[in-house]
Amino acid sequence: MTRASIFRALVLVGLTCATSAGVLAQSNKYARDPKQPVDEEYAKKIREYTTEPFFLSPLVDYLPASKTVPTPKAVLGDIAGAPGKLPYTAEVHDYMRRLEKAIPGRVKVFSIGKSEEGREMIAVAIAAEPVLAKLDENRARLAKLADPRTIKMDDAEADRLVNLSVPVYYITGALHAPETGAPTSLMELAYRLAVDESPYIRAIRSNVVTMITPVLETDGRDRQVDVYNWHLANPKDVWPSPIYWGKYVVHDNNRDAMAATLALTRNVIDFVVGQKVQVLHDLHESVPYLYDNTVGDGPYNAWVDPILTDEWQLLGWNNMSEMTKFGMPGAFAHGTFDTWSPGYLMFIGAMHNGISRLYETFGNAGADTVERKLQPSDYARTWFKQNPPLPKTMWSQRNNNNYTLTGLLTALSYFADNNKLFLKNFYLKSKRSILKPTVEGPAAYVLPGDDARPGPQAELLRVLQRQAVEVSRATAPFTVTLPAKKAKPTDKSADGAAKAAEKPAEGAAKAADEKPKTETKTFPAGSYIIRMDQPYSRIADALLDYQYWSPNDPQKRPYDDTGWTFGELFNVQVVRVADAKVLDAAMERVSAITVPSDITGTGAVFVVNNDADPSLLALRYRLKNATFDVAEEPFEAAGKKFNRGSFIIRNAQTADVQAAVRELSLQAHGVEAPSVKTHPVKAPRIGYIHTWLGTQDEGWWRMEFDRLKIPYDYISTQVVAKEASLNSRWDVLVFPPVGRGAQQIVSGLPMWRNPLPWKTTPLTPNIGKLDSTDDMRPGLGWSGLVNLEQFVRSGGVLIVSEDTSTFAHTFGMTPGLSVQAPTRLNAPGTVMRAKVVDGTSPIAYGYGENVSIYSAPGLVMGVSHTLGGRGGGRGADAGPSRPTGRGTADDMDQPQGRPLVAPLPEEPKVEAWQAAPLTADQLRNPLNVIPPQQRPRVVLRYGDASSLLVSGLLENGNEIAQRPAVVDVPLDKGHVVVFAHNPMWRGQTQGTYGFVFNAILNFDQLNAGRKLDDK
Ligand SMILES: [Zn+2]
């Protein structure tokens, strides 16, 4: 027996025989205050609802009693974690405010913003009276540590401030709606921290300000509680899965910390930055019984300070060590989570010089106590899990709460004991962020003032500002030295950034034998400069830099996206500048990013350039009654150049145009009507299709439609099934990815057992608002398929992406297009180069030759002139083609005994994005030959294999290289617009929204510019 196992046995004995604390010497740290009475009734319930003694710890096996302060029971009617009790957001908040009222010296509740649906988010601060009374003074000191420029980087002054200050440990819960345990854990945690007089809790109160947001996803929590209550009321029925959490996204609300598009993300950033938080600790539920993924696994994010990664180790291993001493099985700190992407909510802490932390505890998605059987991989003993979970156990919400509470209390205790260390680290990380230009670099990122796409550039700058990054603007031209580019960009709108991306690969190959070449570049006045000598340089660096994930990385299963370079995904130029001279440029800080958006000139018509700005579609709706024509060729007017797709607007009041372009950051030019080929565009009627299977990916699309106030009808596949004349109601149907297979879109959920209502009722007041149905089970059905196909054949446009592309292909709506999932390609969320193949297609209006797309991993598509053809790629890299015979490799064979007959001329090479030419045999009786005007038209293709990777992990890219990415497939009078990738992803891919919006806007003109084959 090792010392550790003897010790563990002792712990178990101690826990099973006693409810009194301090049985063991090692637990003395957590001894209770013997003078403080215990709430025996509450403690009895804790033991009753805990299914095994070793699922309890001496920290939480009792509850201190208070004559004046209500326990969670006051609101719940039972203890925290009781079976059958899931409080709504408002009840949780109500309890926190009762706590504040009962003990205001130690508890203070802040309102920190609202959700999309208007539900309040709160944060509860708990600290000892002297600390809480001087919270503002404390914050003012923390603000100086957070921005060492304010104390002239003076370490002695920092030490003085550290000595006077108390750090903030911020705990958040219920981000993921079905992970239901955090709110009650946090109600009880708040009570314990406010009331308990045991020495270690008093130390926490005095040495840490604990802040708690008990419910992050307030909208999702209320829907989840509705579903759970429906289950309690219908105990014999299967219950509906919560198809919506927040208004827009489900699980991905924990992937929004880069673009910060959701209200909850913005509220948390504002709070973390505003309160100068040192730790952001987010609570989740998945694996048994407590996985502290703070240590997690590699690769770690490449932009964080190494001080932070050491803090992860310190906190994570100490935390698990304490739980090990309590004998609680299944507590571990290493596992399948890499700390690469900064998209997780907790990473708001990591990227703002604090510390990110996350627990996964074990939940039952509700408050039922149920038997849980584990997989062998979950209960096996491993090097990082020496006391693994049990193969089978009854598991209760109280167990879950015990683990969360024990973990948090030990973590807070350790943090309190070391509070000066972590405060000093906070200062050091802030200081080192400011020193970035002179240490690791770069000195700055520059977004040139002459970017062809000012609207999307402004959007990117606003993302940075949301992250509390300081943005400056040059007041005069300035010149810096850059690494030399190999070739000059040919296309302003996309190539500058594209060329920059090619550097890493080229640089690696040539570094050995060539001196780095440099060139100077002058940026115009008005260029934006993101200085890296600022406290929040790291988040800017992480978002704007390139990512490289080696195919040889020991981590074979990236947890999330591997690439996200924001300049590429927004399709705007971003230049990384290592030359510190950039910091001497004349510049001023910019508070609000504005784009010159007004009317210049006076003339008969208003012209708006098409630069693939997503706002252009919105403009059509803002000026709904005006006449819009779209130029089919580039043109010049009033000395300015306008791209294909630019608007020529008539019959509009100047004041209306002015208001619209100001709102949308566009620029209109009053000019004489240009002479250019045009077609009219109407404001299309959009139907937006969702399923009752999953709403996660469509939510990101819907969010952007709403942000730009583009009107649409939100309809489910069940509506499509019932509506025989879809064309009478809509011109365009948008069907974003579903996350399910083609057959399931048609079949829906299994029809056995009971109906699954998603409706607003007195029992379920929070669901059925975005859309409702009596029964979620039926899918699109065969009638829906028939209606959809008829819609397209009658002239409608159907827009599909990823799995809905597969769906459209599977059911025969894309003649001449082949669609397959890749088999070898490894691209788990990668930024890839794409090239516009047909710039005359309205779908490509406003784009240059190159554009970067997000692909994860995308579909392998091909086009053909015949039905059923695979198409594409014939002859590409096929190698020598001559058969075995006489002569050398490039000789002809010669059959013996007859004169030489010349072979047929070689067929022209067909690229992977092209269809093979028809043969005479195919044309003799062309039953399967698609007529020229009905053939797929490839608009965008994946880049060449050698330059396909922009950011992230890419392996076996040749499987998708050069393949079509966006294809306009005519079907009778209408079109199916097929995306191999997802062009609207997590608010991060604004550069590719234009393809979707162009298709919508030109719905009845998609054949514009089309060159037909002869035969
Ligand atoms: Zn989660």
PDB file of C-alpha atoms in Angstrom, residues 163-314:
ATOM      1  CA  ASN A 163      -0.274  44.788  -1.405  1.00  0.00           C
ATOM      2  CA  LEU A 164      -3.321  46.998  -1.045  1.00  0.00           C
ATOM      3  CA  SER A 165      -5.597  45.076  -3.420  1.00  0.00           C
ATOM      4  CA  VAL A 166      -7.830  42.035  -3.471  1.00  0.00           C
ATOM      5  CA  PRO A 167      -8.227  40.009  -6.698  1.00  0.00           C
ATOM      6  CA  VAL A 168     -11.505  39.110  -8.382  1.00  0.00           C
ATOM      7  CA  TYR A 169     -12.427  35.483  -9.062  1.00  0.00           C
ATOM      8  CA  TYR A 170     -15.410  35.384 -11.425  1.00  0.00           C
ATOM      9  CA  ILE A 171     -17.513  32.201 -11.683  1.00  0.00           C
ATOM     10  CA  THR A 172     -20.124  31.707 -14.398  1.00  0.00           C
ATOM     11  CA  GLY A 173     -22.673  28.966 -14.957  1.00  0.00           C
ATOM     12  CA  ALA A 174     -25.472  27.664 -17.157  1.00  0.00           C
ATOM     13  CA  LEU A 175     -23.980  28.718 -20.480  1.00  0.00           C
ATOM     14  CA  HIS A 176     -25.136  25.410 -21.923  1.00  0.00           C
ATOM     15  CA  ALA A 177     -28.807  25.041 -21.150  1.00  0.00           C
ATOM     16  CA  PRO A 178     -29.018  21.248 -20.663  1.00  0.00           C
ATOM     17  CA  GLU A 179     -26.076  21.437 -18.230  1.00  0.00           C
ATOM     18  CA  THR A 180     -28.404  22.284 -15.429  1.00  0.00           C
ATOM     19  CA  GLY A 181     -26.553  22.024 -12.135  1.00  0.00           C
ATOM     20  CA  ALA A 182     -24.634  25.296 -11.897  1.00  0.00           C
ATOM     21  CA  PRO A 183     -27.417  27.690 -10.792  1.00  0.00           C
ATOM     22  CA  THR A 184     -28.247  25.779  -7.599  1.00  0.00           C
ATOM     23  CA  SER A 185     -24.554  25.153  -6.909  1.00  0.00           C
ATOM     24  CA  LEU A 186     -23.925  28.862  -7.201  1.00  0.00           C
ATOM     25  CA  MET A 187     -26.904  29.834  -5.045  1.00  0.00           C
ATOM     26  CA  GLU A 188     -25.522  27.649  -2.279  1.00  0.00           C
ATOM     27  CA  LEU A 189     -21.960  28.819  -2.906  1.00  0.00           C
ATOM     28  CA  ALA A 190     -23.096  32.417  -2.475  1.00  0.00           C
ATOM     29  CA  TYR A 191     -24.830  31.524   0.784  1.00  0.00           C
ATOM     30  CA  ARG A 192     -21.814  29.650   2.143  1.00  0.00           C
ATOM     31  CA  LEU A 193     -19.408  32.421   1.220  1.00  0.00           C
ATOM     32  CA  ALA A 194     -21.661  35.045   2.791  1.00  0.00           C
ATOM     33  CA  VAL A 195     -22.527  33.211   5.994  1.00  0.00           C
ATOM     34  CA  ASP A 196     -19.942  30.606   6.939  1.00  0.00           C
ATOM     35  CA  GLU A 197     -17.539  31.682   9.710  1.00  0.00           C
ATOM     36  CA  SER A 198     -15.072  28.832   9.302  1.00  0.00           C
ATOM     37  CA  PRO A 199     -11.526  30.201   9.093  1.00  0.00           C
ATOM     38  CA  TYR A 200     -10.944  29.206   5.483  1.00  0.00           C
ATOM     39  CA  ILE A 201     -14.178  30.825   4.280  1.00  0.00           C
ATOM     40  CA  ARG A 202     -13.338  33.970   6.228  1.00  0.00           C
ATOM     41  CA  ALA A 203      -9.974  33.948   4.496  1.00  0.00           C
ATOM     42  CA  ILE A 204     -11.681  33.684   1.100  1.00  0.00           C
ATOM     43  CA  ARG A 205     -14.002  36.571   1.958  1.00  0.00           C
ATOM     44  CA  SER A 206     -11.129  38.779   3.035  1.00  0.00           C
ATOM     45  CA  ASN A 207      -8.644  37.908   0.327  1.00  0.00           C
ATOM     46  CA  VAL A 208     -10.794  37.425  -2.779  1.00  0.00           C
ATOM     47  CA  VAL A 209     -13.786  39.178  -4.270  1.00  0.00           C
ATOM     48  CA  THR A 210     -15.875  36.271  -5.544  1.00  0.00           C
ATOM     49  CA  MET A 211     -18.141  37.276  -8.405  1.00  0.00           C
ATOM     50  CA  ILE A 212     -20.861  34.959  -9.653  1.00  0.00           C
ATOM     51  CA  THR A 213     -23.062  34.961 -12.725  1.00  0.00           C
ATOM     52  CA  PRO A 214     -25.329  32.023 -11.941  1.00  0.00           C
ATOM     53  CA  VAL A 215     -27.001  31.963 -15.363  1.00  0.00           C
ATOM     54  CA  LEU A 216     -25.188  33.091 -18.510  1.00  0.00           C
ATOM     55  CA  GLU A 217     -27.649  31.811 -21.101  1.00  0.00           C
ATOM     56  CA  THR A 218     -30.749  33.215 -19.432  1.00  0.00           C
ATOM     57  CA  ASP A 219     -33.027  32.573 -22.428  1.00  0.00           C
ATOM     58  CA  GLY A 220     -31.773  28.997 -22.737  1.00  0.00           C
ATOM     59  CA  ARG A 221     -32.122  28.297 -19.027  1.00  0.00           C
ATOM     60  CA  ASP A 222     -35.776  29.248 -19.038  1.00  0.00           C
ATOM     61  CA  ARG A 223     -36.479  27.066 -22.074  1.00  0.00           C
ATOM     62  CA  GLN A 224     -34.617  24.175 -20.453  1.00  0.00           C
ATOM     63  CA  VAL A 225     -36.644  24.522 -17.245  1.00  0.00           C
ATOM     64  CA  ASP A 226     -39.836  24.542 -19.341  1.00  0.00           C
ATOM     65  CA  VAL A 227     -38.819  21.284 -20.988  1.00  0.00           C
ATOM     66  CA  TYR A 228     -37.925  19.746 -17.632  1.00  0.00           C
ATOM     67  CA  ASN A 229     -41.220  20.811 -16.099  1.00  0.00           C
ATOM     68  CA  TRP A 230     -43.055  19.332 -19.093  1.00  0.00           C
ATOM     69  CA  HIS A 231     -41.190  16.100 -18.422  1.00  0.00           C
ATOM     70  CA  LEU A 232     -42.232  16.173 -14.735  1.00  0.00           C
ATOM     71  CA  ALA A 233     -45.850  16.739 -15.779  1.00  0.00           C
ATOM     72  CA  ASN A 234     -45.692  13.930 -18.365  1.00  0.00           C
ATOM     73  CA  PRO A 235     -43.481  11.390 -16.623  1.00  0.00           C
ATOM     74  CA  LYS A 236     -44.341   8.506 -18.934  1.00  0.00           C
ATOM     75  CA  ASP A 237     -43.689  10.410 -22.170  1.00  0.00           C
ATOM     76  CA  VAL A 238     -40.488  11.106 -24.024  1.00  0.00           C
ATOM     77  CA  TRP A 239     -39.769  14.813 -23.850  1.00  0.00           C
ATOM     78  CA  PRO A 240     -38.715  17.212 -26.595  1.00  0.00           C
ATOM     79  CA  SER A 241     -35.068  18.116 -26.779  1.00  0.00           C
ATOM     80  CA  PRO A 242     -34.501  21.825 -26.257  1.00  0.00           C
ATOM     81  CA  ILE A 243     -34.093  22.686 -29.927  1.00  0.00           C
ATOM     82  CA  TYR A 244     -33.416  26.337 -29.116  1.00  0.00           C
ATOM     83  CA  TRP A 245     -31.304  27.579 -26.211  1.00  0.00           C
ATOM     84  CA  GLY A 246     -30.531  31.201 -26.881  1.00  0.00           C
ATOM     85  CA  LYS A 247     -32.322  33.078 -29.612  1.00  0.00           C
ATOM     86  CA  TYR A 248     -29.673  32.152 -32.167  1.00  0.00           C
ATOM     87  CA  VAL A 249     -27.302  29.433 -31.154  1.00  0.00           C
ATOM     88  CA  VAL A 250     -27.181  26.356 -29.054  1.00  0.00           C
ATOM     89  CA  HIS A 251     -23.868  24.832 -27.911  1.00  0.00           C
ATOM     90  CA  ASP A 252     -21.923  27.336 -30.002  1.00  0.00           C
ATOM     91  CA  ASN A 253     -22.622  30.078 -27.470  1.00  0.00           C
ATOM     92  CA  ASN A 254     -19.316  28.775 -26.114  1.00  0.00           C
ATOM     93  CA  ARG A 255     -17.582  29.527 -29.445  1.00  0.00           C
ATOM     94  CA  ASP A 256     -18.440  33.192 -29.658  1.00  0.00           C
ATOM     95  CA  ALA A 257     -15.580  34.727 -27.704  1.00  0.00           C
ATOM     96  CA  MET A 258     -13.742  35.775 -30.877  1.00  0.00           C
ATOM     97  CA  ALA A 259     -16.357  37.700 -32.866  1.00  0.00           C
ATOM     98  CA  ALA A 260     -18.454  38.396 -29.744  1.00  0.00           C
ATOM     99  CA  THR A 261     -21.739  38.530 -31.579  1.00  0.00           C
ATOM    100  CA  LEU A 262     -24.050  37.314 -28.808  1.00  0.00           C
ATOM    101  CA  ALA A 263     -25.348  39.578 -26.070  1.00  0.00           C
ATOM    102  CA  LEU A 264     -24.111  37.248 -23.334  1.00  0.00           C
ATOM    103  CA  THR A 265     -20.566  37.282 -24.740  1.00  0.00           C
ATOM    104  CA  ARG A 266     -20.526  41.065 -24.948  1.00  0.00           C
ATOM    105  CA  ASN A 267     -21.901  41.387 -21.434  1.00  0.00           C
ATOM    106  CA  VAL A 268     -19.217  39.086 -20.054  1.00  0.00           C
ATOM    107  CA  ILE A 269     -16.407  40.892 -21.899  1.00  0.00           C
ATOM    108  CA  ASP A 270     -17.658  44.225 -20.570  1.00  0.00           C
ATOM    109  CA  PHE A 271     -17.847  42.828 -17.060  1.00  0.00           C
ATOM    110  CA  VAL A 272     -14.444  41.121 -17.134  1.00  0.00           C
ATOM    111  CA  VAL A 273     -12.778  44.229 -18.545  1.00  0.00           C
ATOM    112  CA  GLY A 274     -14.797  46.633 -16.412  1.00  0.00           C
ATOM    113  CA  GLN A 275     -14.168  44.825 -13.130  1.00  0.00           C
ATOM    114  CA  LYS A 276     -10.543  43.940 -14.006  1.00  0.00           C
ATOM    115  CA  VAL A 277     -11.228  40.292 -13.298  1.00  0.00           C
ATOM    116  CA  GLN A 278      -8.284  37.958 -12.564  1.00  0.00           C
ATOM    117  CA  VAL A 279     -10.048  34.619 -13.151  1.00  0.00           C
ATOM    118  CA  LEU A 280     -12.982  33.666 -15.345  1.00  0.00           C
ATOM    119  CA  HIS A 281     -14.141  30.195 -14.328  1.00  0.00           C
ATOM    120  CA  ASP A 282     -16.974  28.752 -16.421  1.00  0.00           C
ATOM    121  CA  LEU A 283     -19.033  25.742 -15.278  1.00  0.00           C
ATOM    122  CA  HIS A 284     -20.078  22.982 -17.665  1.00  0.00           C
ATOM    123  CA  GLU A 285     -21.277  19.400 -17.495  1.00  0.00           C
ATOM    124  CA  SER A 286     -20.357  16.383 -19.560  1.00  0.00           C
ATOM    125  CA  VAL A 287     -17.905  13.798 -18.273  1.00  0.00           C
ATOM    126  CA  PRO A 288     -17.828  12.040 -14.877  1.00  0.00           C
ATOM    127  CA  TYR A 289     -17.386  13.462 -12.295  1.00  0.00           C
ATOM    128  CA  LEU A 290     -15.257  16.604 -12.378  1.00  0.00           C
ATOM    129  CA  TYR A 291     -12.881  17.380 -15.206  1.00  0.00           C
ATOM    130  CA  ASP A 292     -10.934  20.563 -14.602  1.00  0.00           C
ATOM    131  CA  ASN A 293      -9.865  21.295 -18.160  1.00  0.00           C
ATOM    132  CA  THR A 294      -7.758  24.251 -17.086  1.00  0.00           C
ATOM    133  CA  VAL A 295      -4.723  22.053 -17.662  1.00  0.00           C
ATOM    134  CA  GLY A 296      -6.446  20.219 -20.494  1.00  0.00           C
ATOM    135  CA  ASP A 297      -4.191  19.138 -23.303  1.00  0.00           C
ATOM    136  CA  GLY A 298      -2.040  20.685 -26.017  1.00  0.00           C
ATOM    137  CA  PRO A 299      -1.581  22.415 -28.239  1.00  0.00           C
ATOM    138  CA  TYR A 300      -2.025  25.529 -26.143  1.00  0.00           C
ATOM    139  CA  ASN A 301      -3.041  28.765 -27.748  1.00  0.00           C
ATOM    140  CA  ALA A 302       0.075  30.329 -29.289  1.00  0.00           C
ATOM    141  CA  TRP A 303      -0.689  33.922 -28.246  1.00  0.00           C
ATOM    142  CA  VAL A 304      -1.137  33.588 -24.483  1.00  0.00           C
ATOM    143  CA  ASP A 305       1.549  34.597 -22.021  1.00  0.00           C
ATOM    144  CA  PRO A 306       3.519  31.606 -20.642  1.00  0.00           C
ATOM    145  CA  ILE A 307       2.819  33.013 -17.183  1.00  0.00           C
ATOM    146  CA  LEU A 308      -0.808  32.104 -17.815  1.00  0.00           C
ATOM    147  CA  THR A 309      -0.087  28.535 -18.846  1.00  0.00           C
ATOM    148  CA  ASP A 310       1.890  28.089 -15.623  1.00  0.00           C
ATOM    149  CA  GLU A 311      -1.086  29.443 -13.712  1.00  0.00           C
ATOM    150  CA  TRP A 312      -3.282  26.841 -15.386  1.00  0.00           C
ATOM    151  CA  GLN A 313      -0.944  24.162 -14.056  1.00  0.00           C
ATOM    152  CA  LEU A 314      -0.775  25.659 -10.570  1.00  0.00           C
TER     153      LEU A 314
END
